[in-house]
């Protein structure tokens, strides 16, 4: 497999999918590496769902789970995006990609190094441009969103979500206890403050309701049956009730970040 053929993206959540979609739309050959049990909230716009369902379609882009690189070649020939389960990136030396993009968004480096490819890019905090990777792209909402950092780090994680419709932390729903998550509502549902959208089943069999703090549209919801710990993010409410379509579209934030990644990739490929 030629090094100059593949753009490898680590992670397939909603922000990663924005980048994957932009690269795919530009006609580039993208390979996605994911974890065994992805925990995406905005599942309707995350190619990580292919790990569970076998495939996922986001805005016309089809991502398909494969087991081998030979299968990945078949998917590329079809014009689609292959997804492989490889959280540690063990396949990277075999793939020999032209570019590695760390889009895991773990707020820390889970093992990406500059020697993985001629160009390495990381999204968000946890990386130092010029040391861990070649470039870092800012992911925090605001004036600096999408900026390319050539030396130094992104804005440190504050733990406070960006403001949407006048709400910040209130729109994020977190688990109040450890257990197994069971959904009672669906992405796209309209909810009111205090609505029960799910339950968490403890190991003794008791169930704790998961409720919303604000009203709006249930934009994101954790996959049913997922094991959670206390404080784990399980849902996202968008207070803009008139924007139901947003549940099924790549976000403005993801598209902004994706544009910066494509800029760096184009610069590398045109050299």
mmCIF file of C-alpha atoms in Angstrom:
data_model
loop_
_atom_site.group_PDB
_atom_site.id
_atom_site.type_symbol
_atom_site.label_atom_id
_atom_site.label_comp_id
_atom_site.label_asym_id
_atom_site.label_seq_id
_atom_site.Cartn_x
_atom_site.Cartn_y
_atom_site.Cartn_z
ATOM 1 C CA UNK A 1 0.000 0.000 0.000
ATOM 2 C CA UNK A 2 1.522 3.299 -1.076
ATOM 3 C CA UNK A 3 2.249 5.791 1.678
ATOM 4 C CA UNK A 4 0.890 8.692 -0.388
ATOM 5 C CA UNK A 5 -2.525 7.076 -0.835
ATOM 6 C CA UNK A 6 -4.052 6.996 2.642
ATOM 7 C CA UNK A 7 -5.211 9.614 5.125
ATOM 8 C CA UNK A 8 -5.620 7.778 8.436
ATOM 9 C CA UNK A 9 -7.992 9.223 11.044
ATOM 10 C CA UNK A 10 -7.945 7.956 14.596
ATOM 11 C CA UNK A 11 -11.477 8.275 16.004
ATOM 12 C CA UNK A 12 -14.930 8.311 14.440
ATOM 13 C CA UNK A 13 -17.062 10.499 16.721
ATOM 14 C CA UNK A 14 -19.050 13.497 15.500
ATOM 15 C CA UNK A 15 -16.139 15.970 15.338
ATOM 16 C CA UNK A 16 -13.905 13.355 13.738
ATOM 17 C CA UNK A 17 -16.649 12.562 11.236
ATOM 18 C CA UNK A 18 -16.722 16.201 10.140
ATOM 19 C CA UNK A 19 -13.050 15.874 9.190
ATOM 20 C CA UNK A 20 -13.546 12.456 7.595
ATOM 21 C CA UNK A 21 -16.445 13.746 5.506
ATOM 22 C CA UNK A 22 -14.453 16.782 4.313
ATOM 23 C CA UNK A 23 -11.464 14.640 3.295
ATOM 24 C CA UNK A 24 -13.732 12.095 1.593
ATOM 25 C CA UNK A 25 -15.577 14.876 -0.236
ATOM 26 C CA UNK A 26 -12.217 16.109 -1.566
ATOM 27 C CA UNK A 27 -11.671 12.694 -3.165
ATOM 28 C CA UNK A 28 -9.065 11.505 -0.677
ATOM 29 C CA UNK A 29 -8.700 7.921 0.499
ATOM 30 C CA UNK A 30 -9.566 7.831 4.223
ATOM 31 C CA UNK A 31 -9.157 4.993 6.720
ATOM 32 C CA UNK A 32 -10.749 5.300 10.173
ATOM 33 C CA UNK A 33 -9.465 3.510 13.272
ATOM 34 C CA UNK A 34 -11.880 3.190 16.193
ATOM 35 C CA UNK A 35 -12.230 1.606 19.636
ATOM 36 C CA UNK A 36 -14.031 -1.656 20.371
ATOM 37 C CA UNK A 37 -16.884 0.184 22.106
ATOM 38 C CA UNK A 38 -17.184 3.768 20.815
ATOM 39 C CA UNK A 39 -19.131 6.131 23.084
ATOM 40 C CA UNK A 40 -20.383 8.730 20.608
ATOM 41 C CA UNK A 41 -23.378 10.786 21.762
ATOM 42 C CA UNK A 42 -24.254 12.318 18.394
ATOM 43 C CA UNK A 43 -24.582 8.865 16.876
ATOM 44 C CA UNK A 44 -26.533 9.962 13.791
ATOM 45 C CA UNK A 45 -23.477 11.861 12.542
ATOM 46 C CA UNK A 46 -20.693 9.550 13.741
ATOM 47 C CA UNK A 47 -19.040 6.911 11.569
ATOM 48 C CA UNK A 48 -18.130 5.098 14.795
ATOM 49 C CA UNK A 49 -21.639 3.586 14.621
ATOM 50 C CA UNK A 50 -20.272 1.290 11.912
ATOM 51 C CA UNK A 51 -18.485 -0.645 14.669
ATOM 52 C CA UNK A 52 -21.892 -1.689 16.019
ATOM 53 C CA UNK A 53 -24.064 -1.725 12.900
ATOM 54 C CA UNK A 54 -21.596 -2.794 10.226
ATOM 55 C CA UNK A 55 -22.029 0.498 8.397
ATOM 56 C CA UNK A 56 -23.050 4.096 8.943
ATOM 57 C CA UNK A 57 -24.175 6.758 6.472
ATOM 58 C CA UNK A 58 -23.558 10.448 7.234
ATOM 59 C CA UNK A 59 -24.604 13.096 4.711
ATOM 60 C CA UNK A 60 -24.182 10.757 1.761
ATOM 61 C CA UNK A 61 -20.896 9.234 2.956
ATOM 62 C CA UNK A 62 -21.023 5.508 3.676
ATOM 63 C CA UNK A 63 -18.606 4.063 6.250
ATOM 64 C CA UNK A 64 -18.231 0.277 6.436
ATOM 65 C CA UNK A 65 -16.625 -1.888 9.111
ATOM 66 C CA UNK A 66 -13.842 -4.089 7.763
ATOM 67 C CA UNK A 67 -11.517 -6.646 9.331
ATOM 68 C CA UNK A 68 -8.516 -6.496 7.003
ATOM 69 C CA UNK A 69 -6.686 -4.008 4.819
ATOM 70 C CA UNK A 70 -7.610 -6.081 1.757
ATOM 71 C CA UNK A 71 -11.256 -5.462 2.637
ATOM 72 C CA UNK A 72 -10.466 -1.768 3.055
ATOM 73 C CA UNK A 73 -9.193 -1.656 -0.537
ATOM 74 C CA UNK A 74 -12.539 -3.017 -1.743
ATOM 75 C CA UNK A 75 -14.383 -0.293 0.186
ATOM 76 C CA UNK A 76 -12.138 2.421 -1.284
ATOM 77 C CA UNK A 77 -12.792 1.104 -4.793
ATOM 78 C CA UNK A 78 -16.490 1.476 -4.030
ATOM 79 C CA UNK A 79 -15.949 5.119 -3.112
ATOM 80 C CA UNK A 80 -16.721 4.600 0.582
ATOM 81 C CA UNK A 81 -14.810 4.864 3.860
ATOM 82 C CA UNK A 82 -13.483 1.761 5.671
ATOM 83 C CA UNK A 83 -13.555 1.620 9.473
ATOM 84 C CA UNK A 84 -11.355 -0.757 11.468
ATOM 85 C CA UNK A 85 -11.236 -1.555 15.178
ATOM 86 C CA UNK A 86 -7.705 -0.648 16.227
ATOM 87 C CA UNK A 87 -7.658 1.719 19.225
ATOM 88 C CA UNK A 88 -3.884 1.430 19.714
ATOM 89 C CA UNK A 89 -3.019 2.121 16.086
ATOM 90 C CA UNK A 90 -1.177 -1.159 15.651
ATOM 91 C CA UNK A 91 -1.974 -1.148 11.919
ATOM 92 C CA UNK A 92 -0.392 2.235 11.231
ATOM 93 C CA UNK A 93 3.097 0.895 10.319
ATOM 94 C CA UNK A 94 1.480 -1.533 7.873
ATOM 95 C CA UNK A 95 -0.742 1.135 6.297
ATOM 96 C CA UNK A 96 2.120 3.635 5.954
ATOM 97 C CA UNK A 97 -0.261 6.598 5.647
ATOM 98 C CA UNK A 98 0.611 9.951 4.152
ATOM 99 C CA UNK A 99 -1.185 11.676 7.025
ATOM 100 C CA UNK A 100 -2.338 10.680 10.505
ATOM 101 C CA UNK A 101 -5.068 12.754 12.128
ATOM 102 C CA UNK A 102 -5.692 12.160 15.829
ATOM 103 C CA UNK A 103 -9.397 12.991 16.174
ATOM 104 C CA UNK A 104 -10.082 10.925 19.286
ATOM 105 C CA UNK A 105 -10.769 14.116 21.278
ATOM 106 C CA UNK A 106 -9.681 12.459 24.521
ATOM 107 C CA UNK A 107 -8.152 15.743 25.770
ATOM 108 C CA UNK A 108 -4.884 13.826 26.081
ATOM 109 C CA UNK A 109 -2.523 11.951 23.800
ATOM 110 C CA UNK A 110 -3.373 8.238 23.674
ATOM 111 C CA UNK A 111 -0.298 7.305 21.677
ATOM 112 C CA UNK A 112 -0.024 9.373 18.491
ATOM 113 C CA UNK A 113 3.573 10.279 17.558
ATOM 114 C CA UNK A 114 5.158 12.353 14.811
ATOM 115 C CA UNK A 115 6.923 9.358 13.281
ATOM 116 C CA UNK A 116 3.610 7.694 12.339
ATOM 117 C CA UNK A 117 3.417 9.633 9.047
ATOM 118 C CA UNK A 118 5.080 12.459 7.088
ATOM 119 C CA UNK A 119 2.294 14.699 8.426
ATOM 120 C CA UNK A 120 0.619 14.325 11.815
ATOM 121 C CA UNK A 121 -2.288 16.472 13.026
ATOM 122 C CA UNK A 122 -4.139 16.437 16.344
ATOM 123 C CA UNK A 123 -7.479 17.977 17.206
ATOM 124 C CA UNK A 124 -7.801 19.808 20.506
ATOM 125 C CA UNK A 125 -5.872 19.846 23.789
ATOM 126 C CA UNK A 126 -3.440 17.216 24.996
ATOM 127 C CA UNK A 127 -0.841 17.665 22.238
ATOM 128 C CA UNK A 128 2.065 20.017 21.614
ATOM 129 C CA UNK A 129 2.565 21.083 18.007
ATOM 130 C CA UNK A 130 6.154 20.527 16.959
ATOM 131 C CA UNK A 131 6.675 17.831 19.584
ATOM 132 C CA UNK A 132 3.868 15.247 19.814
ATOM 133 C CA UNK A 133 2.529 16.053 16.332
ATOM 134 C CA UNK A 134 3.328 18.473 13.537
ATOM 135 C CA UNK A 135 0.192 20.606 13.945
ATOM 136 C CA UNK A 136 -2.697 21.030 16.373
ATOM 137 C CA UNK A 137 -6.131 22.384 15.411
ATOM 138 C CA UNK A 138 -8.074 24.402 17.993
ATOM 139 C CA UNK A 139 -11.427 22.807 18.940
ATOM 140 C CA UNK A 140 -12.772 25.246 21.532
ATOM 141 C CA UNK A 141 -15.733 27.332 20.355
ATOM 142 C CA UNK A 142 -14.976 31.003 19.958
ATOM 143 C CA UNK A 143 -12.765 33.271 17.907
ATOM 144 C CA UNK A 144 -9.903 30.744 17.803
ATOM 145 C CA UNK A 145 -11.971 27.733 16.702
ATOM 146 C CA UNK A 146 -10.266 25.961 13.807
ATOM 147 C CA UNK A 147 -6.996 27.883 14.084
ATOM 148 C CA UNK A 148 -3.906 25.938 13.051
ATOM 149 C CA UNK A 149 -1.304 25.845 15.812
ATOM 150 C CA UNK A 150 2.227 25.340 14.487
ATOM 151 C CA UNK A 151 3.974 25.648 17.848
ATOM 152 C CA UNK A 152 2.497 25.055 21.275
ATOM 153 C CA UNK A 153 -0.846 23.766 22.501
ATOM 154 C CA UNK A 154 -4.571 24.270 22.079
ATOM 155 C CA UNK A 155 -6.625 26.009 24.760
ATOM 156 C CA UNK A 156 -6.730 23.625 27.760
ATOM 157 C CA UNK A 157 -9.970 21.756 28.388
ATOM 158 C CA UNK A 158 -12.197 23.737 30.764
ATOM 159 C CA UNK A 159 -14.816 21.013 31.189
ATOM 160 C CA UNK A 160 -17.501 23.573 30.287
ATOM 161 C CA UNK A 161 -19.376 22.955 27.015
ATOM 162 C CA UNK A 162 -19.711 25.759 24.479
ATOM 163 C CA UNK A 163 -22.788 27.967 24.583
ATOM 164 C CA UNK A 164 -25.655 27.008 22.249
ATOM 165 C CA UNK A 165 -28.928 28.899 22.380
ATOM 166 C CA UNK A 166 -27.866 30.601 25.602
ATOM 167 C CA UNK A 167 -27.090 27.346 27.442
ATOM 168 C CA UNK A 168 -23.777 25.684 28.234
ATOM 169 C CA UNK A 169 -23.383 22.996 30.925
ATOM 170 C CA UNK A 170 -27.185 22.762 31.304
ATOM 171 C CA UNK A 171 -27.592 21.157 27.885
ATOM 172 C CA UNK A 172 -25.295 18.231 28.688
ATOM 173 C CA UNK A 173 -26.789 15.293 30.598
ATOM 174 C CA UNK A 174 -24.451 13.138 32.690
ATOM 175 C CA UNK A 175 -24.829 9.845 34.515
ATOM 176 C CA UNK A 176 -25.617 10.203 38.215
ATOM 177 C CA UNK A 177 -24.283 6.738 39.010
ATOM 178 C CA UNK A 178 -22.388 3.768 37.659
ATOM 179 C CA UNK A 179 -24.274 1.107 35.731
ATOM 180 C CA UNK A 180 -25.751 0.160 32.360
ATOM 181 C CA UNK A 181 -27.406 2.886 30.298
ATOM 182 C CA UNK A 182 -30.886 2.181 28.928
ATOM 183 C CA UNK A 183 -32.459 4.715 26.557
ATOM 184 C CA UNK A 184 -36.150 5.582 26.858
ATOM 185 C CA UNK A 185 -36.229 8.324 24.227
ATOM 186 C CA UNK A 186 -34.650 8.761 20.790
ATOM 187 C CA UNK A 187 -32.402 11.290 19.082
ATOM 188 C CA UNK A 188 -34.634 13.959 17.561
ATOM 189 C CA UNK A 189 -37.290 13.821 20.302
ATOM 190 C CA UNK A 190 -38.560 17.082 21.761
ATOM 191 C CA UNK A 191 -38.056 17.137 25.544
ATOM 192 C CA UNK A 192 -39.026 19.403 28.427
ATOM 193 C CA UNK A 193 -37.082 20.187 31.625
ATOM 194 C CA UNK A 194 -37.229 17.197 33.969
ATOM 195 C CA UNK A 195 -38.214 14.652 31.314
ATOM 196 C CA UNK A 196 -36.925 11.130 31.890
ATOM 197 C CA UNK A 197 -34.943 10.176 28.798
ATOM 198 C CA UNK A 198 -33.172 7.066 30.072
ATOM 199 C CA UNK A 199 -32.389 4.877 33.077
ATOM 200 C CA UNK A 200 -29.166 3.594 34.543
ATOM 201 C CA UNK A 201 -29.353 0.057 35.846
ATOM 202 C CA UNK A 202 -27.027 -0.546 38.780
ATOM 203 C CA UNK A 203 -25.383 -3.895 39.361
ATOM 204 C CA UNK A 204 -27.917 -4.684 42.094
ATOM 205 C CA UNK A 205 -30.737 -4.268 39.565
ATOM 206 C CA UNK A 206 -32.043 -0.896 40.771
ATOM 207 C CA UNK A 207 -32.713 1.738 38.136
ATOM 208 C CA UNK A 208 -32.034 5.472 38.382
ATOM 209 C CA UNK A 209 -33.842 7.847 35.995
ATOM 210 C CA UNK A 210 -31.834 10.164 33.753
ATOM 211 C CA UNK A 211 -33.554 13.540 33.366
ATOM 212 C CA UNK A 212 -33.058 16.679 31.315
ATOM 213 C CA UNK A 213 -32.258 20.103 32.784
ATOM 214 C CA UNK A 214 -33.592 22.161 29.884
ATOM 215 C CA UNK A 215 -36.137 21.786 27.122
ATOM 216 C CA UNK A 216 -35.307 21.381 23.458
ATOM 217 C CA UNK A 217 -34.389 18.665 20.994
ATOM 218 C CA UNK A 218 -32.514 15.548 22.060
ATOM 219 C CA UNK A 219 -29.549 16.010 19.728
ATOM 220 C CA UNK A 220 -27.384 13.267 21.157
ATOM 221 C CA UNK A 221 -27.998 10.113 23.181
ATOM 222 C CA UNK A 222 -25.639 7.359 24.275
ATOM 223 C CA UNK A 223 -26.128 3.916 22.780
ATOM 224 C CA UNK A 224 -28.466 1.591 24.685
ATOM 225 C CA UNK A 225 -26.676 -0.953 26.870
ATOM 226 C CA UNK A 226 -23.471 1.051 27.243
ATOM 227 C CA UNK A 227 -21.703 0.766 30.652
ATOM 228 C CA UNK A 228 -21.220 4.161 32.279
ATOM 229 C CA UNK A 229 -19.479 5.627 35.304
ATOM 230 C CA UNK A 230 -20.690 8.535 37.438
ATOM 231 C CA UNK A 231 -20.385 11.789 35.510
ATOM 232 C CA UNK A 232 -20.213 10.071 32.119
ATOM 233 C CA UNK A 233 -21.794 12.160 29.326
ATOM 234 C CA UNK A 234 -24.943 10.375 28.150
ATOM 235 C CA UNK A 235 -27.021 12.981 26.264
ATOM 236 C CA UNK A 236 -27.049 16.428 24.695
ATOM 237 C CA UNK A 237 -30.089 18.721 24.453
ATOM 238 C CA UNK A 238 -30.191 21.459 21.809
ATOM 239 C CA UNK A 239 -32.453 24.282 23.068
ATOM 240 C CA UNK A 240 -33.171 25.423 19.482
ATOM 241 C CA UNK A 241 -36.414 23.499 18.994
ATOM 242 C CA UNK A 242 -36.850 24.723 15.430
ATOM 243 C CA UNK A 243 -33.625 23.080 14.263
ATOM 244 C CA UNK A 244 -34.516 19.376 14.310
ATOM 245 C CA UNK A 245 -32.496 18.791 11.153
ATOM 246 C CA UNK A 246 -29.311 19.561 13.092
ATOM 247 C CA UNK A 247 -29.565 16.145 14.768
ATOM 248 C CA UNK A 248 -28.712 14.560 11.433
ATOM 249 C CA UNK A 249 -26.190 17.054 10.057
ATOM 250 C CA UNK A 250 -22.489 17.590 10.725
ATOM 251 C CA UNK A 251 -22.140 20.594 13.051
ATOM 252 C CA UNK A 252 -20.703 23.992 12.205
ATOM 253 C CA UNK A 253 -17.947 23.325 14.737
ATOM 254 C CA UNK A 254 -16.981 20.035 13.086
ATOM 255 C CA UNK A 255 -16.963 21.639 9.633
ATOM 256 C CA UNK A 256 -14.751 24.509 10.805
ATOM 257 C CA UNK A 257 -12.198 22.095 12.259
ATOM 258 C CA UNK A 258 -12.397 19.918 9.137
ATOM 259 C CA UNK A 259 -11.528 22.855 6.893
ATOM 260 C CA UNK A 260 -8.293 23.425 8.780
ATOM 261 C CA UNK A 261 -7.346 19.750 8.543
ATOM 262 C CA UNK A 262 -8.003 19.745 4.788
ATOM 263 C CA UNK A 263 -5.854 22.888 4.448
ATOM 264 C CA UNK A 264 -2.925 21.116 6.109
ATOM 265 C CA UNK A 265 -3.433 17.925 4.113
ATOM 266 C CA UNK A 266 -3.594 19.847 0.824
ATOM 267 C CA UNK A 267 -0.401 21.707 1.716
ATOM 268 C CA UNK A 268 1.343 18.387 2.375
ATOM 269 C CA UNK A 269 0.089 16.655 -0.777
ATOM 270 C CA UNK A 270 0.934 19.616 -3.022
ATOM 271 C CA UNK A 271 4.570 19.765 -1.924
#
